[in-house]
mmCIF file of C-alpha atoms in Angstrom:
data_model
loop_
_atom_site.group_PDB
_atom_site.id
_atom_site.type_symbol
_atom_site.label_atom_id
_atom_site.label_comp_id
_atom_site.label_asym_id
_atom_site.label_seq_id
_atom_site.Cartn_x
_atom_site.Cartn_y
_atom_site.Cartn_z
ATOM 1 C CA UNK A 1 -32.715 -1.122 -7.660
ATOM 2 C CA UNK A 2 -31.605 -4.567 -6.924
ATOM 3 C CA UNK A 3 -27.840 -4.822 -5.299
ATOM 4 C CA UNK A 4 -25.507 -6.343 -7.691
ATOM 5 C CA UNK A 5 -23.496 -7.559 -4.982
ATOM 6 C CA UNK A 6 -20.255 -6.789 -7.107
ATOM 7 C CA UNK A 7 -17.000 -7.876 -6.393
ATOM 8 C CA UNK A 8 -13.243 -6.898 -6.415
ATOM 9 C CA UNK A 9 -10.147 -9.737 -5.507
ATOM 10 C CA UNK A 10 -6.606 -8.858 -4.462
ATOM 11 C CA UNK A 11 -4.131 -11.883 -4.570
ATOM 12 C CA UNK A 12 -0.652 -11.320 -2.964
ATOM 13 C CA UNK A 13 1.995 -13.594 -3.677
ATOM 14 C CA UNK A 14 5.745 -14.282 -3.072
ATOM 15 C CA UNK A 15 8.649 -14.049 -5.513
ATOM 16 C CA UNK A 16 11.277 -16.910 -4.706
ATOM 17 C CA UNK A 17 14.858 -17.700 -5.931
ATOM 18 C CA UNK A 18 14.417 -20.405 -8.333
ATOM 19 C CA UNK A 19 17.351 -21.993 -7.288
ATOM 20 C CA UNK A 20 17.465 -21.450 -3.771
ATOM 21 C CA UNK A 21 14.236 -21.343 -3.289
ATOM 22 C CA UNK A 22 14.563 -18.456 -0.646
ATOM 23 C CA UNK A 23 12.439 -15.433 -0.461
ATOM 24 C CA UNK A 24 14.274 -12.800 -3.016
ATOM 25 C CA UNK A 25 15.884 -9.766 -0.702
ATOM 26 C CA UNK A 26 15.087 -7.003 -3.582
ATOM 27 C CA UNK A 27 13.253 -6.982 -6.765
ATOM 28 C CA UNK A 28 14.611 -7.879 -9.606
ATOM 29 C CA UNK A 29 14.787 -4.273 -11.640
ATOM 30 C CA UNK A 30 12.510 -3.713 -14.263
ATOM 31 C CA UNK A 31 9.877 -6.694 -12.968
ATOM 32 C CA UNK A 32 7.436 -4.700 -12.044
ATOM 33 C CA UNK A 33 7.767 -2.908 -14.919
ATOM 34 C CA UNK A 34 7.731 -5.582 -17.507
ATOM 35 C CA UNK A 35 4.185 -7.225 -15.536
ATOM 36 C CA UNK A 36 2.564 -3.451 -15.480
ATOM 37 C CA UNK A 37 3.397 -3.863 -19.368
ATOM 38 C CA UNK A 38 1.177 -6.960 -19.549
ATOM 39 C CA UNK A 39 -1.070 -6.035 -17.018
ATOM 40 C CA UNK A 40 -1.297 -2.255 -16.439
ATOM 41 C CA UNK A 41 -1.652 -0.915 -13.105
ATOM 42 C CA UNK A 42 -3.549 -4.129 -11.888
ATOM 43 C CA UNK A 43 -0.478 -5.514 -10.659
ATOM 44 C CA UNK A 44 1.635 -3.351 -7.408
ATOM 45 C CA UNK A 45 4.250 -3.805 -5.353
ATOM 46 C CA UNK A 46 4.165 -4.623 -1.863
ATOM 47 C CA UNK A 47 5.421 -3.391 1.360
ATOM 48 C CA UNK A 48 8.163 -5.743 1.507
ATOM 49 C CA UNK A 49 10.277 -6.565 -1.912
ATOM 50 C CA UNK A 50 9.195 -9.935 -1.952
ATOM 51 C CA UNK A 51 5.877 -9.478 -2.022
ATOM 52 C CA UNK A 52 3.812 -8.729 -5.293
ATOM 53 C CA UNK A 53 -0.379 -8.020 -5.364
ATOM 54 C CA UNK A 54 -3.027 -7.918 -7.939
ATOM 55 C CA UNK A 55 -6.024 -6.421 -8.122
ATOM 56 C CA UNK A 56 -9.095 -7.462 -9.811
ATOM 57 C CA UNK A 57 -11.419 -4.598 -11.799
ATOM 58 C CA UNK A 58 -14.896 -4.680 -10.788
ATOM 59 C CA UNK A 59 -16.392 -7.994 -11.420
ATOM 60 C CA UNK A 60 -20.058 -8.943 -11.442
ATOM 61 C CA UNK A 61 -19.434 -12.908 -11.491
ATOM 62 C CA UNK A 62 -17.041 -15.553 -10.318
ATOM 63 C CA UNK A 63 -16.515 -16.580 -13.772
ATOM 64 C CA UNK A 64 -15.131 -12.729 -14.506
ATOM 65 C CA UNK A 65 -12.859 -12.422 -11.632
ATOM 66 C CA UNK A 66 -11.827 -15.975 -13.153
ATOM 67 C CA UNK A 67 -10.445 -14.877 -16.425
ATOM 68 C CA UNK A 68 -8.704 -12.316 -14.600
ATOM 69 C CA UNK A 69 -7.015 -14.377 -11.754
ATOM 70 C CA UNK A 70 -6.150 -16.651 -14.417
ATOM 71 C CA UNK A 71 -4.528 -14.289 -16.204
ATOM 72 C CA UNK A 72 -2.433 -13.011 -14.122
ATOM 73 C CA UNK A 73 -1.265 -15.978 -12.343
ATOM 74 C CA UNK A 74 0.044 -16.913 -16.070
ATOM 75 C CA UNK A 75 1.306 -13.382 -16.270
ATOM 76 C CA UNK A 76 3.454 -13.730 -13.580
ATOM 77 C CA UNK A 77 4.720 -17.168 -13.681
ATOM 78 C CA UNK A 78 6.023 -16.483 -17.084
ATOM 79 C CA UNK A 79 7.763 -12.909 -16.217
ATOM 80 C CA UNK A 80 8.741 -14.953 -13.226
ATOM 81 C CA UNK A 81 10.649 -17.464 -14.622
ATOM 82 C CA UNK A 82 12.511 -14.688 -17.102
ATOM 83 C CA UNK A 83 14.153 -13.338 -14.132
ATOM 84 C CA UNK A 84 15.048 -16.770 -12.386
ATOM 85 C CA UNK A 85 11.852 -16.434 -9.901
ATOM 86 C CA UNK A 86 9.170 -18.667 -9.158
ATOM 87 C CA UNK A 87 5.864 -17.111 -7.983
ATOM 88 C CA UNK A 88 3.481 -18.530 -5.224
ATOM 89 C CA UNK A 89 0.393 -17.821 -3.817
ATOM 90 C CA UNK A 90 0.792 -18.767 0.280
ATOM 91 C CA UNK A 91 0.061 -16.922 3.484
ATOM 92 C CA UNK A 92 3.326 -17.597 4.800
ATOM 93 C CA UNK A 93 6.784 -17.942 2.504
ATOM 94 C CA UNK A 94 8.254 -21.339 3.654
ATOM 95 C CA UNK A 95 11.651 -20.333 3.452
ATOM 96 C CA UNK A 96 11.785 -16.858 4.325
ATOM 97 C CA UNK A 97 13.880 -15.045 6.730
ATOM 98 C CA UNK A 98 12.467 -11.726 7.614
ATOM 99 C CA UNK A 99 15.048 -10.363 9.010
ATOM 100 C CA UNK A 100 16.381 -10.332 5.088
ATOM 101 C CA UNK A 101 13.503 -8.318 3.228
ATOM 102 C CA UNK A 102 13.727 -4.965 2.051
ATOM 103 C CA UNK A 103 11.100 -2.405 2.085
ATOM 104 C CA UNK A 104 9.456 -1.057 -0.780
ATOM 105 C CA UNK A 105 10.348 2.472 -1.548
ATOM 106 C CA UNK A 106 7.101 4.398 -2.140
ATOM 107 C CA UNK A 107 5.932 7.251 0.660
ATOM 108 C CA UNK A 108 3.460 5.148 2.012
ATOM 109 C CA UNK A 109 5.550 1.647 2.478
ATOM 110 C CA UNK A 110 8.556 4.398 3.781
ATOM 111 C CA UNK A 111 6.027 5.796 6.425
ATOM 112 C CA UNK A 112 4.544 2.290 7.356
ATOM 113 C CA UNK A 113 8.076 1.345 7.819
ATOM 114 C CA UNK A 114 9.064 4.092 10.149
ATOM 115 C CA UNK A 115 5.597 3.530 12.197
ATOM 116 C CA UNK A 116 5.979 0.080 12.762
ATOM 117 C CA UNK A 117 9.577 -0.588 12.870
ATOM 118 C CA UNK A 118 10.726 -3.823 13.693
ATOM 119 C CA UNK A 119 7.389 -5.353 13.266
ATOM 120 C CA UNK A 120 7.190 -3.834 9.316
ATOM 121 C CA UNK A 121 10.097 -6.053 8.386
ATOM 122 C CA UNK A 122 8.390 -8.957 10.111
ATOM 123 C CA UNK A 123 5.676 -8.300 7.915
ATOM 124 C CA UNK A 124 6.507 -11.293 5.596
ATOM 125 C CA UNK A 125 2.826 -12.492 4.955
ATOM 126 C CA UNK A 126 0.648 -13.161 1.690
ATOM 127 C CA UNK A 127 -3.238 -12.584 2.215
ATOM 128 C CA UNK A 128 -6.438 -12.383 -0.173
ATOM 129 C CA UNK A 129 -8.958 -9.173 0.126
ATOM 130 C CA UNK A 130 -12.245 -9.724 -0.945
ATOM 131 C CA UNK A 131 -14.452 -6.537 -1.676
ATOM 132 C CA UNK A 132 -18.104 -6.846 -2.139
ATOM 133 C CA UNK A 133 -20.379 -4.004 -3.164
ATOM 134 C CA UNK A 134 -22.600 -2.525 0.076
ATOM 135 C CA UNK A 135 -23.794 0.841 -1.289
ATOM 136 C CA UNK A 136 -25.620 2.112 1.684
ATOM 137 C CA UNK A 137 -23.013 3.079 3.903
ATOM 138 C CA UNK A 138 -25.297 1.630 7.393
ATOM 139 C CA UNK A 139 -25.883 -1.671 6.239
ATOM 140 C CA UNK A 140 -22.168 -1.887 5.439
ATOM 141 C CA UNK A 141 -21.699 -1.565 8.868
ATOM 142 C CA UNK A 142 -24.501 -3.017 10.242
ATOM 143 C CA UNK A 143 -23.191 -6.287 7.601
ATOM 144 C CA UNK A 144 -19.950 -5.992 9.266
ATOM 145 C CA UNK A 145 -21.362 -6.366 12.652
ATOM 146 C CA UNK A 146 -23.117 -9.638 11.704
ATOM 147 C CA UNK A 147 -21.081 -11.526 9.155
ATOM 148 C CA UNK A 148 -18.317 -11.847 11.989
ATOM 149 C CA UNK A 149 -19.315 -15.236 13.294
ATOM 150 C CA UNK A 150 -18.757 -16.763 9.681
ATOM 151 C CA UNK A 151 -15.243 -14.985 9.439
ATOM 152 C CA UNK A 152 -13.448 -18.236 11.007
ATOM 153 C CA UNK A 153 -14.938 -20.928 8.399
ATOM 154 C CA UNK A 154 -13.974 -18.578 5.906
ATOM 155 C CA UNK A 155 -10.064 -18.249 7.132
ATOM 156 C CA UNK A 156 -10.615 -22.457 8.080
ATOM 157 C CA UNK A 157 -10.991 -23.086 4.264
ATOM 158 C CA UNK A 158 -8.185 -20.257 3.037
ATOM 159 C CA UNK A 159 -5.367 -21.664 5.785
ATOM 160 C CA UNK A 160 -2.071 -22.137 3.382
ATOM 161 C CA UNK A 161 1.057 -21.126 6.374
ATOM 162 C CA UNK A 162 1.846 -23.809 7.628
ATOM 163 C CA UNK A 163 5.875 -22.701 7.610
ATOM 164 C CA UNK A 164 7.504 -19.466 9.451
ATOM 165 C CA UNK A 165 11.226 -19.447 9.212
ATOM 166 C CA UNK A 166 12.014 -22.543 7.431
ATOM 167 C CA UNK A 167 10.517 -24.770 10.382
ATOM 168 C CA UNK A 168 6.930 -26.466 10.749
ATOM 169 C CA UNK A 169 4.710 -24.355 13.184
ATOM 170 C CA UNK A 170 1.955 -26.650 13.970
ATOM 171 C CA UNK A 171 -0.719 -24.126 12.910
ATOM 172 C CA UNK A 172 -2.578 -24.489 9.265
ATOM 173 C CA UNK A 173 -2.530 -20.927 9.270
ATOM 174 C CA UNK A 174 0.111 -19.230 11.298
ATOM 175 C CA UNK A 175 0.032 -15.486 9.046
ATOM 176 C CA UNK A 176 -2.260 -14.526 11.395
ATOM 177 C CA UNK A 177 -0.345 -15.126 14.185
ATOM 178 C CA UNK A 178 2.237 -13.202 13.019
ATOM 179 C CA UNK A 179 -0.146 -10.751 11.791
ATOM 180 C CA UNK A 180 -1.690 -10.148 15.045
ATOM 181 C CA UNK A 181 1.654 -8.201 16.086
ATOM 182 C CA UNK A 182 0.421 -5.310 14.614
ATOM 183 C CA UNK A 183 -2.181 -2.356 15.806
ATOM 184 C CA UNK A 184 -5.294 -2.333 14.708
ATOM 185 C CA UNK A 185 -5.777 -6.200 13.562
ATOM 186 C CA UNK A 186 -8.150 -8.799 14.313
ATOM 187 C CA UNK A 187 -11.957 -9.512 14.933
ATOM 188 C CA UNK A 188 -13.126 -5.555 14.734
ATOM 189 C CA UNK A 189 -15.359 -4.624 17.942
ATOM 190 C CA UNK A 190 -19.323 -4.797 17.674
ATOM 191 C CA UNK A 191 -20.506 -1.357 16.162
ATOM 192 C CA UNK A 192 -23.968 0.126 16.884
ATOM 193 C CA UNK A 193 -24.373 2.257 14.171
ATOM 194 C CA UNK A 194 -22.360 4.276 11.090
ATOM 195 C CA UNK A 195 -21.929 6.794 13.356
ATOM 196 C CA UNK A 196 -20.567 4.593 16.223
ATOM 197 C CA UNK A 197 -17.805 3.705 13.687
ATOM 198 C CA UNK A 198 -16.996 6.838 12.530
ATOM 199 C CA UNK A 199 -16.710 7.977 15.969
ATOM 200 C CA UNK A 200 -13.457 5.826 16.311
ATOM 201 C CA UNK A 201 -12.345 6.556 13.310
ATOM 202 C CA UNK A 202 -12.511 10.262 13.690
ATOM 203 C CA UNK A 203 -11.333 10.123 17.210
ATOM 204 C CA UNK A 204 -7.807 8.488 16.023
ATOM 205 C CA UNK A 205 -7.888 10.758 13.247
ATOM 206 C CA UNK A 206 -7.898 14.223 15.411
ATOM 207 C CA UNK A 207 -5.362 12.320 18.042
ATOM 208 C CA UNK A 208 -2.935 12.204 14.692
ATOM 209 C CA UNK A 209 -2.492 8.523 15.419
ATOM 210 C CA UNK A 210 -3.645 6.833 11.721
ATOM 211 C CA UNK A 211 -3.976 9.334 8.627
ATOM 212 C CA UNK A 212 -7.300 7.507 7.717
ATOM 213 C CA UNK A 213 -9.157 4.595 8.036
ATOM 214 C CA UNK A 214 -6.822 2.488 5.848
ATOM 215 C CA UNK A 215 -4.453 2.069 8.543
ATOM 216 C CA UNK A 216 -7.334 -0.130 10.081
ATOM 217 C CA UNK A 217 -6.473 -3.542 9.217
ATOM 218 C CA UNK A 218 -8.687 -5.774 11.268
ATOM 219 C CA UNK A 219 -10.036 -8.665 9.345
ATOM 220 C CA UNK A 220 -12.678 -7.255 8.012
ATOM 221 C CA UNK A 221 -13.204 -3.486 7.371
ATOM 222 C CA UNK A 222 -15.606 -1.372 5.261
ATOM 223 C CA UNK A 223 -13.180 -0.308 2.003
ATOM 224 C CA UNK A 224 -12.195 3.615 2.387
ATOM 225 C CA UNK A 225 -11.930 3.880 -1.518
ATOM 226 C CA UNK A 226 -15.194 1.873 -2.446
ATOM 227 C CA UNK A 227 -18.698 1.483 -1.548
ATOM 228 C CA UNK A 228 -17.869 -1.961 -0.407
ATOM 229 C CA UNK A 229 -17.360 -4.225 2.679
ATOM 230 C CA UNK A 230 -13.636 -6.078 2.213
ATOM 231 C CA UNK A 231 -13.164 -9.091 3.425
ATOM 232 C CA UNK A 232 -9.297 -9.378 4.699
ATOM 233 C CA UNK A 233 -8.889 -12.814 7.003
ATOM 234 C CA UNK A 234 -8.014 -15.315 4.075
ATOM 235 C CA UNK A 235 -4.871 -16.397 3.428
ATOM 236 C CA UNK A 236 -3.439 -16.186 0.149
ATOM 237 C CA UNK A 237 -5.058 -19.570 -1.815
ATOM 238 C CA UNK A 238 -2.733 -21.601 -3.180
ATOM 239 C CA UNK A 239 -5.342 -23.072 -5.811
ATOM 240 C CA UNK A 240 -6.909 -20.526 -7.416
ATOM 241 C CA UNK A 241 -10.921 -22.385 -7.294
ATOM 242 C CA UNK A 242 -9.698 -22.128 -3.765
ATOM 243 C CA UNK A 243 -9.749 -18.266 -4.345
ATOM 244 C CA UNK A 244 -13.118 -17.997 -5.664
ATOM 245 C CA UNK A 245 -14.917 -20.716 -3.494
ATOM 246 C CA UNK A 246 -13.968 -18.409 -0.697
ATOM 247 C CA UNK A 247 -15.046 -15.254 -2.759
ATOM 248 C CA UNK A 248 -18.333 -16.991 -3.597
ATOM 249 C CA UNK A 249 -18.911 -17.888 0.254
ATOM 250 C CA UNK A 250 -18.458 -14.014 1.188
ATOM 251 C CA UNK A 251 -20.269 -12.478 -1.758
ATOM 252 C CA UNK A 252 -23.747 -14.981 -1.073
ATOM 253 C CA UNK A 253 -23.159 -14.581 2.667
ATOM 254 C CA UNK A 254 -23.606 -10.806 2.023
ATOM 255 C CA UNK A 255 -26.434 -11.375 0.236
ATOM 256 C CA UNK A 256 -28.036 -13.422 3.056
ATOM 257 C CA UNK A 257 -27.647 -11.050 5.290
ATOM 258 C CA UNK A 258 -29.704 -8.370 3.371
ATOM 259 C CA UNK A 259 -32.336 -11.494 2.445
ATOM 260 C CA UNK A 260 -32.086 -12.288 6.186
ATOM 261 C CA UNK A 261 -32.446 -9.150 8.872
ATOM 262 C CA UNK A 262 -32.668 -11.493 11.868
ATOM 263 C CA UNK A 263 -29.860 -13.716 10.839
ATOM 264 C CA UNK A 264 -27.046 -12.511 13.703
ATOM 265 C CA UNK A 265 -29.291 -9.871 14.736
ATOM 266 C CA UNK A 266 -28.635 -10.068 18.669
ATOM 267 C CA UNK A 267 -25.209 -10.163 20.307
ATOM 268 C CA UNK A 268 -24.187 -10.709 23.687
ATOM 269 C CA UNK A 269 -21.460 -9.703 25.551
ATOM 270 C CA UNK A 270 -19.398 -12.727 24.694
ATOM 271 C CA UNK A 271 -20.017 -12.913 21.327
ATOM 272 C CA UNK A 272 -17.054 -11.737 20.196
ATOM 273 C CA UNK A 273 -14.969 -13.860 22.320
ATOM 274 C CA UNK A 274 -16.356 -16.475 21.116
ATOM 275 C CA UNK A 275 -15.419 -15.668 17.379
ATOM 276 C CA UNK A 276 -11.956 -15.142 18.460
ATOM 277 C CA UNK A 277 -11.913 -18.657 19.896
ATOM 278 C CA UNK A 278 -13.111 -20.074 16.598
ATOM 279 C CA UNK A 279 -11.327 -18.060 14.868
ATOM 280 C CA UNK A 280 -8.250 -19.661 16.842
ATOM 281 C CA UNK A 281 -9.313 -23.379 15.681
ATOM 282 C CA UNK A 282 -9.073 -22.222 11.949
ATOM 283 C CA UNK A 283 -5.381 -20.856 12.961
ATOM 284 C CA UNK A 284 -4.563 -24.430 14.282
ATOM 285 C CA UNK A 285 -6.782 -27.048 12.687
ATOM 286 C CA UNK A 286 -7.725 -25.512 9.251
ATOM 287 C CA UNK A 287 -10.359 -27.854 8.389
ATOM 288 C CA UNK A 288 -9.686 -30.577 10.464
ATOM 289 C CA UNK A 289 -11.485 -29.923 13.760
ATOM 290 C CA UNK A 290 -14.567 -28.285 14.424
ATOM 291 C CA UNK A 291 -15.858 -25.041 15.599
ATOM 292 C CA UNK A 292 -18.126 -23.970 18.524
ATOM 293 C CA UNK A 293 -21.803 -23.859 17.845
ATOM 294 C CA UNK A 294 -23.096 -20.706 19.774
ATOM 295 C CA UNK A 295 -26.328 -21.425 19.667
ATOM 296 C CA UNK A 296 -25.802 -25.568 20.997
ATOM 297 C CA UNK A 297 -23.063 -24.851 22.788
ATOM 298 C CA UNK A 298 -20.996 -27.504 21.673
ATOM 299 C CA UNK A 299 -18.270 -28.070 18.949
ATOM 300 C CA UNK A 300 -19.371 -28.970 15.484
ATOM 301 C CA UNK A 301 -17.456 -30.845 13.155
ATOM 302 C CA UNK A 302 -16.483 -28.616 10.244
ATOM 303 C CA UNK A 303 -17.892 -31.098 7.351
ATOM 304 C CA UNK A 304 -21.369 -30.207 9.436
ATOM 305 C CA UNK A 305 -20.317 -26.501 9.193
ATOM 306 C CA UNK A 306 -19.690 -26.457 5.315
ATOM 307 C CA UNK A 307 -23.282 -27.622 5.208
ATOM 308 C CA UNK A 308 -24.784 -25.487 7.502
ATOM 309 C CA UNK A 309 -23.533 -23.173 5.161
ATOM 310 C CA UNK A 310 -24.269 -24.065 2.088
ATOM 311 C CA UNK A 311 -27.441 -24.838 2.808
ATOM 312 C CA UNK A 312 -27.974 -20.809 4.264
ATOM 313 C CA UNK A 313 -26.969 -19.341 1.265
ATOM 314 C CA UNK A 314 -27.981 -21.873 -1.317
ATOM 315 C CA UNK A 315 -30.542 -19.062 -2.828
ATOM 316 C CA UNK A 316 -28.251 -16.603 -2.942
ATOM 317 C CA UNK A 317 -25.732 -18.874 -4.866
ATOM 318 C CA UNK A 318 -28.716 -19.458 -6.939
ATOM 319 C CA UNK A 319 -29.293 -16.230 -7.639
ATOM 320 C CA UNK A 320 -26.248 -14.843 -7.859
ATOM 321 C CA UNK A 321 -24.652 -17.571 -10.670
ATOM 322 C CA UNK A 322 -22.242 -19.165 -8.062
ATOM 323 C CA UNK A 323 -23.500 -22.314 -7.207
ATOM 324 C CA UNK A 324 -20.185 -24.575 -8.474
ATOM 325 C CA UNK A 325 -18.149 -22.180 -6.623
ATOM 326 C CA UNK A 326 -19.319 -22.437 -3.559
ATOM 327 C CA UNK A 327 -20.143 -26.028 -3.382
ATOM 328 C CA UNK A 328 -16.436 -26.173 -3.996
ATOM 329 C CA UNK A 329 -15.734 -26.200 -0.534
ATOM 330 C CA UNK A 330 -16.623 -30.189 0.062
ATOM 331 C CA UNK A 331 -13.447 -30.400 -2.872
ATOM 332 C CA UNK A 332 -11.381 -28.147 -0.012
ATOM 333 C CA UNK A 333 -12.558 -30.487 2.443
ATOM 334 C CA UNK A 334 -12.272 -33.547 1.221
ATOM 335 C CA UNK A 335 -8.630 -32.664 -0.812
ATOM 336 C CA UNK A 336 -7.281 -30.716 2.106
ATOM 337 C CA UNK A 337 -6.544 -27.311 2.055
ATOM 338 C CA UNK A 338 -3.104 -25.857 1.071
ATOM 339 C CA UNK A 339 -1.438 -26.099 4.735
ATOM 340 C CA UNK A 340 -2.653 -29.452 4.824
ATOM 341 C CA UNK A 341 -1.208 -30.682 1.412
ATOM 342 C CA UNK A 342 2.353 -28.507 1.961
ATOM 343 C CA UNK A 343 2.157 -30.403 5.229
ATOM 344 C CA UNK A 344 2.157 -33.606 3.697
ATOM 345 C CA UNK A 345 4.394 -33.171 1.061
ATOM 346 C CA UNK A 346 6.873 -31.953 4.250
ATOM 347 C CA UNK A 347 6.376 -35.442 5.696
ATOM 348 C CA UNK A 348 6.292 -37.641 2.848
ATOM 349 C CA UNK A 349 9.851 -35.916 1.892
ATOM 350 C CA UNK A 350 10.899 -36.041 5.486
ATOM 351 C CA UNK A 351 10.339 -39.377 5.543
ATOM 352 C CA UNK A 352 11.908 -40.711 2.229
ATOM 353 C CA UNK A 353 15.255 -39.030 4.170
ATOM 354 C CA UNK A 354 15.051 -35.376 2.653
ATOM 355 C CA UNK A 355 16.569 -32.939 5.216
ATOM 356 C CA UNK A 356 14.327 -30.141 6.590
ATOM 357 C CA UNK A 357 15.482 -27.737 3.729
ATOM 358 C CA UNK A 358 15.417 -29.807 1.176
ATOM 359 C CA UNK A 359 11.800 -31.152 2.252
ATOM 360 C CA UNK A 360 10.656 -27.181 2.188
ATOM 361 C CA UNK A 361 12.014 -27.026 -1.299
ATOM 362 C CA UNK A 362 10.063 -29.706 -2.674
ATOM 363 C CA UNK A 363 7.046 -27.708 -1.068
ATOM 364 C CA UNK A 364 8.070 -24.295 -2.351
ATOM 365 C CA UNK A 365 7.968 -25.701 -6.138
ATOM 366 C CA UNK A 366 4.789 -27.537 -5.121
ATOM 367 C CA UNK A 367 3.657 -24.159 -4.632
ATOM 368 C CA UNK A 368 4.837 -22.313 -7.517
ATOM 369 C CA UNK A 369 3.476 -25.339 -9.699
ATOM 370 C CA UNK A 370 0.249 -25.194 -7.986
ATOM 371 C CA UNK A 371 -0.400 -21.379 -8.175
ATOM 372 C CA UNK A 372 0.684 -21.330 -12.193
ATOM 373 C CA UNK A 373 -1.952 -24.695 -13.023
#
């Protein structure tokens, strides 16, 4: 049978103080109850009380997961604004403190919590999972393995945290950074086989160090409660076409790679370095600067690596109904991606004589506004 290639989304967001504009401390009671009574158990709660996720059903096009998105970004801006919140989609909060945020209380979040300690509360980042169907539990793997070198134009066009504790950092996309405090993140290690990966998995396992392979949270990991491969290195998109541009991108790259057997077939002992130090650029520049070209050996501007890329999976955008989606990363590139737009908003206010507070304010609404259009 022909793969479907199906996909799943997971948007997190942030729940702000309308007035304040300040990351909320606790959840409002009753909130999530009032969204699971719109939206039924596809919206959760997240480790920290700020935090909020939902989670596509299985989708077989774009235009599905769409409706959905859609959905519940309206959902949640109206139940929002009931309980004097505003709702954003960002992979940092601009005006969070962490050292404010309350855990979740659920066994899981309560044992995460008491593993990680000090770094769980520091945990304050928003970040979009994208699952795509891989039945055949090898080529998930062996997908994995060569879909890594793509991972930093992918996180390049998602980039929306610029802001960590109320102050510019001078990265597009500083969750990472943060992220990266935690075990068991980043670019995963090249694996041989299925069995290769299972050996780590079952080694930490028996040592009683991670419960299961869920507690793996590199940026890309094959999904321990599907038969898919899910795509974790994205910020949380601000614009929602951002979203599925981005989801398009991953699902036809898949594809490509199952079209494509030599495409990333050989890696070298530096390979992976490599990634990490394009993966780096993405952090810093978003969009703005290019990325190293392993094969020339030189850097590339990233309008050149858009097309690259289109142009590799133009079939399986064909194919696959996705064609507007993906081809709306030249919008992302020419617009600016969300880090790059909160960033200028942050200037133009700083400029007209806003203080640094008030400057983040006028980009926190820009954000609720922007995730609710």
């Amino acid at each position: 049978m022909t793969p479907a290639y199906t996909i799943g989304i997971e948007e997190e967001y942030f729940l702000a103080e309308a007035d304040s504009k300040s990351a909320v401390s606790r959840m409002p009671k009753g909130l999530i109850r009032r969204a699971r009574d719109r939206m039924g158990a596809q919206v959760t709660p997240e480790l920290l009380q700020s935090q909020i996720e939902v989670v596509t059903p299985v989708c077989a096009s774009l235009d599905e997961a769409r409706q959905h998105l859609r959905g519940y970004r309206d959902v949640l801006h109206g139940i929002g604004a009931e309980f004097g919140l505003q709702v954003f989609a960002a992979g940092t909060h601009p005006m969070a403190e962490w050292s404010e945020q309350t855990p979740t209380d659920k066994p899981r979040y309560t044992k995460l919590a008491n593993d990680l300690q000090f770094l769980a509360m520091r945990n304050m980042m928003c970040g979009l999972h994208i699952h795509v169907e891989v039945s055949d539990p090898h080529l998930r793997i062996d997908t994995m393995n060569r879909v890594l070198p793509f991972l930093p134009t992918l996180l390049a066009l998602s980039t929306s945290s610029p802001f960590w504790r109320k102050r510019p950092t001078g990265l597009m996309g500083y969750r990472l950074a943060a992220y990266d405090e935690l075990p068991r993140t980043g670019i995963p290690d090249f694996f041989v086989n299925l069995a290769d990966y299972n050996a780590l998995i079952d080694t930490m396992v028996s040592a009683g160090v991670i419960e299961d392979a869920s507690h793996v949270w590199w940026a890309i990991r094959p999904s321990t409660r599907f038969p898919t491969l899910e795509l974790r290195i994205a910020d949380s998109c601000t614009h929602l076409e951002d979203t599925l541009c981005i989801a398009a991108l991953y699902r036809c790259l898949v594809r490509a790679l199952g079209r494509v057997p030599e495409l990333n077939g050989i890696w070298r002992n530096h390979t992976r370095l490599l990634i990490e130090e394009n993966r780096w650029r993405a952090q810093r520049y978003g969009t703005t600067e290019g990325l190293i070209d392993f094969a020339e050996k030189r850097l590339v501007p990233f309008a050149d690596v858009i097309e690259a890329l289109l142009a590799l999976i133009a079939e399986d955008a064909d194919t696959l109904g996705c064609m507007n989606e993906v081809q709306h990363a030249r919008t992302i590139l020419t617009r600016g991606t969300s880090a790059a737009q909160q960033m200028a908003l942050y200037r133009q206010a700083r400029n007209d004589g806003a203080s640094r507070i008030e400057a983040l304010r006028r980009v926190v609404d820009w954000l609720a506004q922007t995730t609710a259009a």
